[in-house]
Coordinates of C-alpha atoms in Angstrom, one line a residue:
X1 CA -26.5 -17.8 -24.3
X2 CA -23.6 -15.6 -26.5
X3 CA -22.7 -13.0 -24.0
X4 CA -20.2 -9.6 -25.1
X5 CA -18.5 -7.6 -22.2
X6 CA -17.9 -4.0 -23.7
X7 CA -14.4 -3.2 -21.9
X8 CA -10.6 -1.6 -21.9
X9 CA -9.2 -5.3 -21.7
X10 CA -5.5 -4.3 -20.2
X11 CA -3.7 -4.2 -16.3
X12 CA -6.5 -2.1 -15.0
X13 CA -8.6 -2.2 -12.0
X14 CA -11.9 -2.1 -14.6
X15 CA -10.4 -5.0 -16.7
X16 CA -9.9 -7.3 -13.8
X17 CA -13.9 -6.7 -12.4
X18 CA -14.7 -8.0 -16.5
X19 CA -12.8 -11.0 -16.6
X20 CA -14.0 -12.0 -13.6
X21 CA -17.5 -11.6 -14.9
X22 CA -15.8 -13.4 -18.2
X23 CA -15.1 -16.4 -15.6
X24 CA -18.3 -17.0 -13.9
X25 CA -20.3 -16.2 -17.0
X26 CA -18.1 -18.8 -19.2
X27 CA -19.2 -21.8 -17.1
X28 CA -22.5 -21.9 -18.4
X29 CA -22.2 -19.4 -21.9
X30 CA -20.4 -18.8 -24.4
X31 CA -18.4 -15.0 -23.9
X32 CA -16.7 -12.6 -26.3
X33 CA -15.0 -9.7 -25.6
X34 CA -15.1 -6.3 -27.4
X35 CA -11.9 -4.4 -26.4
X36 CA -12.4 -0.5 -26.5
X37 CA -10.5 1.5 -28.9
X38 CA -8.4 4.3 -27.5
X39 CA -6.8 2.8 -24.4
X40 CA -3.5 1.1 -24.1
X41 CA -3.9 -2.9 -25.3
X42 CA -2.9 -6.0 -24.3
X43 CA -3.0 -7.6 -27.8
X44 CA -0.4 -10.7 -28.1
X45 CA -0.4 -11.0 -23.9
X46 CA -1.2 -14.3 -23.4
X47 CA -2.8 -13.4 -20.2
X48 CA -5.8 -11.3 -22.0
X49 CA -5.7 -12.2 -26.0
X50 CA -7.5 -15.1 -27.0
X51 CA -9.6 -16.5 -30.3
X52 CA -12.7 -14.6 -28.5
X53 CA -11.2 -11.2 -28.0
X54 CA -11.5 -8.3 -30.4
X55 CA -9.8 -5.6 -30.6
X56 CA -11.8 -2.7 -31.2
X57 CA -11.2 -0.1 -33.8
X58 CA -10.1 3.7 -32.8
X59 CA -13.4 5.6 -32.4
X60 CA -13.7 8.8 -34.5
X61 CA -15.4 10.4 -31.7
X62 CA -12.9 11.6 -28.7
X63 CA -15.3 10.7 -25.8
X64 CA -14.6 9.0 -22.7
X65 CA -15.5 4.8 -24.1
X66 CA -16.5 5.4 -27.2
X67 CA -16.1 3.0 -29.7
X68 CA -16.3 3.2 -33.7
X69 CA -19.8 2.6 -33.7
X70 CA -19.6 0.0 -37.6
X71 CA -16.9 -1.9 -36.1
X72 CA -19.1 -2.8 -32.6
X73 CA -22.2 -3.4 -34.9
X74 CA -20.2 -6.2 -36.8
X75 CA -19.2 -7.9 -33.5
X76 CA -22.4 -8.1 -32.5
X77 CA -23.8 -9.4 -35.3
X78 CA -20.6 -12.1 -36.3
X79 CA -21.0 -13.0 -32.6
X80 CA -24.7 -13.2 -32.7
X81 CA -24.8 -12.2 -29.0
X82 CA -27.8 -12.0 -27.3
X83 CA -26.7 -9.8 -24.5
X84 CA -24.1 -7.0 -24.4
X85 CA -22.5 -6.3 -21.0
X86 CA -21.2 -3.2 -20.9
X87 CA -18.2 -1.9 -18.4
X88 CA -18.2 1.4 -17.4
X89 CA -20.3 2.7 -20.6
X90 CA -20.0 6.5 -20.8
X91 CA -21.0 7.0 -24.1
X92 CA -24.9 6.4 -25.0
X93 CA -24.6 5.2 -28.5
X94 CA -23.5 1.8 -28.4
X95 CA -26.3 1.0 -25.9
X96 CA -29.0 2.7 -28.2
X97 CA -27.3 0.9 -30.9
X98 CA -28.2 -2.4 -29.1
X99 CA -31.4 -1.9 -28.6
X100 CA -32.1 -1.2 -32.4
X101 CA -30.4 -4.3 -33.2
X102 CA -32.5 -6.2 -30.9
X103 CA -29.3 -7.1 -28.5
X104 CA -30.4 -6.9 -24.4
X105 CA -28.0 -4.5 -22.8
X106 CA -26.9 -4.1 -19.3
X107 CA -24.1 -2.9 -17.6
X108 CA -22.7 -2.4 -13.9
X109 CA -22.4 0.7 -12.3
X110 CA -19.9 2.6 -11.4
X111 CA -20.0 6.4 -12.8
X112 CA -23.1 8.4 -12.7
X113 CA -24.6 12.3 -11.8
X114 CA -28.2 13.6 -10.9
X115 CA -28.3 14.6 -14.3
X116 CA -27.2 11.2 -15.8
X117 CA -29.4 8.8 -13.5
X118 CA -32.1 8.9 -16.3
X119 CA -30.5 7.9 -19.0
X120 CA -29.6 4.3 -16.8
X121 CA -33.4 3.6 -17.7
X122 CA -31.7 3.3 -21.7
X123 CA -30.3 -0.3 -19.8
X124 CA -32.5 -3.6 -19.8
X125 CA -30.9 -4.6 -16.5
X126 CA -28.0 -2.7 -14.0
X127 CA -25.5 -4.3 -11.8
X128 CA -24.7 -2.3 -8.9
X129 CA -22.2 -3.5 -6.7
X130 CA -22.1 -1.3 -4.0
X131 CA -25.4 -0.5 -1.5
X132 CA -25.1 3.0 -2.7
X133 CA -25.7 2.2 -6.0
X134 CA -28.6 0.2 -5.7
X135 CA -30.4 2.7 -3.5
X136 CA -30.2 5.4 -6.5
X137 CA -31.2 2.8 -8.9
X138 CA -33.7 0.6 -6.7
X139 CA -36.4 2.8 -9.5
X140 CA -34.9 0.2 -12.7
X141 CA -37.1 -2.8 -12.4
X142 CA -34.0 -5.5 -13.3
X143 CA -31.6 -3.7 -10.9
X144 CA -29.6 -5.8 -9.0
X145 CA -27.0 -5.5 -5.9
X146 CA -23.8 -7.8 -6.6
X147 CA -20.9 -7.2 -4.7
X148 CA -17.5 -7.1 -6.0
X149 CA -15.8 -10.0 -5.3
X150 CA -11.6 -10.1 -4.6
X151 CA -9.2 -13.3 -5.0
X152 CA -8.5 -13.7 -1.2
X153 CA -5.6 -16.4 -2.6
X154 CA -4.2 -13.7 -5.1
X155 CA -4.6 -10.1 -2.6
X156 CA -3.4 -10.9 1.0
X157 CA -0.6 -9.8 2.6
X158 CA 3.0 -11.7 2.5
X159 CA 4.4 -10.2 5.9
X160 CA 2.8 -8.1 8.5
X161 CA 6.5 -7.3 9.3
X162 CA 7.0 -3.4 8.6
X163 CA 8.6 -3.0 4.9
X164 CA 11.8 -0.6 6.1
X165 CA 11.8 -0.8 10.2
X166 CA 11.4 2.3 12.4
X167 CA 10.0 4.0 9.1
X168 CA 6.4 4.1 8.1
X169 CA 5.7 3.7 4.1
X170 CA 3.0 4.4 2.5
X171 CA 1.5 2.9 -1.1
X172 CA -0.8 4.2 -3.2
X173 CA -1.3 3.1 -6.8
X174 CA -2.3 5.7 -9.0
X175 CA -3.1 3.5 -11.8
X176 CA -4.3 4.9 -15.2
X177 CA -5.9 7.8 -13.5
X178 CA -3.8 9.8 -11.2
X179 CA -6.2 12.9 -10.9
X180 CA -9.3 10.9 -10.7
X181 CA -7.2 8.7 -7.7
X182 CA -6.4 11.9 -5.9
X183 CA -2.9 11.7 -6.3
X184 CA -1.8 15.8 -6.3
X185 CA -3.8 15.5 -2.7
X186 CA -1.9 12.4 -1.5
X187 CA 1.1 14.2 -2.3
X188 CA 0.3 17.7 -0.6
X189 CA -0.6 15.7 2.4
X190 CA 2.5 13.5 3.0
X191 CA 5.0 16.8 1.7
X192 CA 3.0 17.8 5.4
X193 CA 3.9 14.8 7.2
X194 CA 6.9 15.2 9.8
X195 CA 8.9 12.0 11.2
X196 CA 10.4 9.0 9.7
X197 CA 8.0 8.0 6.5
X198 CA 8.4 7.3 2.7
X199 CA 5.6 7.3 0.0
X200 CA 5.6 5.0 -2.9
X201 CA 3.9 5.8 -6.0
X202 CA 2.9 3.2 -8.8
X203 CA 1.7 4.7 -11.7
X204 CA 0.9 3.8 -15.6
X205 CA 1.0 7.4 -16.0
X206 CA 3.6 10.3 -16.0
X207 CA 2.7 12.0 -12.6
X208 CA 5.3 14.6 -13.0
X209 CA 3.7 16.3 -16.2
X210 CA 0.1 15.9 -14.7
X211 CA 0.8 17.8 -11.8
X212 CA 3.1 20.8 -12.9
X213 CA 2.4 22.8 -9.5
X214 CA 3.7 20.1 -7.2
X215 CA 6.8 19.8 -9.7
X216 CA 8.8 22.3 -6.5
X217 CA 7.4 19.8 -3.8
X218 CA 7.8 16.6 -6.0
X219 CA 12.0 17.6 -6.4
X220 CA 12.0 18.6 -2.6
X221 CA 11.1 15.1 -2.0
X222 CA 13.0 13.1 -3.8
X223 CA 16.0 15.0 -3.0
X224 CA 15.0 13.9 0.3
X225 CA 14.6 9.9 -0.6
X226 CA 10.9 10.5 1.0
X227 CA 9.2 9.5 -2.1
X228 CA 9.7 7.3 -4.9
X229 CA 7.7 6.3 -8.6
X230 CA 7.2 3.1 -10.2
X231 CA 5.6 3.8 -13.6
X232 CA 4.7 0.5 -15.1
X233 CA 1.9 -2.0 -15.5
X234 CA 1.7 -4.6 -13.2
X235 CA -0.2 -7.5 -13.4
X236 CA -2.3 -8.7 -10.1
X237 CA -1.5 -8.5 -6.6
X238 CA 0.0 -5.4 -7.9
X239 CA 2.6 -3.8 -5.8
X240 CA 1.0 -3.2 -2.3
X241 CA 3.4 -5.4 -0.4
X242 CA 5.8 -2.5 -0.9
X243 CA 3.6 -0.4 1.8
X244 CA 2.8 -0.7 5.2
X245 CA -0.3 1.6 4.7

């Protein structure tokens, strides 16, 4: 079958879940990839550009995943794909948009409310990937429970010795999304913590201007060496070795 993965296509947690989807799917169909408009890109990285990737025109509309709704109608139909697999979909109108051009459409799940659980029935089939998931979509009659899988060769740890001795440091990766990660509460925490400990922050994002309240507490501790940023992208394992927690 011709398969398209609707995704940002980048160094991002939600990236990585699609191309490993990409590389299971690929040993038995053909798979294209339609990369959203509107996010940072990885176009001309070797590690995620390729003859089957597009890069997806800038939508009009400033919605969370939307995509310029002509330019995904002619990927599906140069592709002729016969399913659309979409990542994360928060905007409605590509999925309609499938079904009107005859395209199955599914998607996994990751971000939904009371209010939105509905709509999921728009989906020919759902991919939940947590227990959680599938019990609030167990109603879809192609809803299916697939865990997540991780590269236990890639993510495991390269010392269990303690990263700065007598010290405890802490790691959190902030990613794309600081607020939705609950950075601004990590920070208020540790600003609380007493004793010998250090956070370390990696971020794609400026954390400084997202968080302009913590801006006295954010200068107290770096004056301090208790906490430090790294704002860049990183491809996989990341930067959790830096952190004993």
């Amino acid at each position: 079958m011709r398969i398209g993965i609707v995704t940002t296509w980048f160094e991002r947690g939600a990236a990585y879940v699609s191309r490993q989807y990409r590389r299971v799917l690929e040993k038995e169909h053909t798979v294209f990839i339609y990369a959203r408009g509107g996010e940072e890109r990885a176009a001309s990285n070797p590690e995620w550009d390729d003859e089957r990737v597009t890069w997806g025109k800038l939508p009009v509309v400033p919605l969370a995943h939307s995509v310029e709704l002509n330019d995904f109608a002619g990927w599906v139909k140069r592709n002729a794909l016969d399913i659309v697999f979409f990542n994360e979909q928060h905007w409605w109108e590509p999925v309609i948009l499938c079904a009107s051009l005859g395209v199955i459409a599914g998607s996994y799940v990751d971000y939904y409310t009371e209010q939105t659980v509905p709509l999921f029935g728009c989906y020919d089939f759902l991919i939940c990937n947590t227990r959680r998931h599938y019990s609030v979509f167990d109603w879809h009659p192609q809803s299916f429970y697939v865990p997540w899988g991780t590269e236990v060769n890639v993510f495991q740890p390269q010392t269990l010795e303690p990263v700065e001795p007598g010290k405890v440091v802490f790691f959190h990766s902030a990613g794309m999304n600081p607020v939705r990660k609950g950075t601004d509460l990590l920070i208020e925490a540790f600003a609380a913590v007493a004793g010998p400990a250090r956070l370390v922050i990696h971020t794609q994002m400026d954390v400084g201007s997202l968080f302009p309240r913590l801006r006295t507490k954010l200068d107290d501790l770096r004056k301090h060496g208790r906490i430090e940023y790294i704002e860049k992208s990183v491809p996989a394992p990341g930067l959790y070795h830096l952190g004993d927690v």
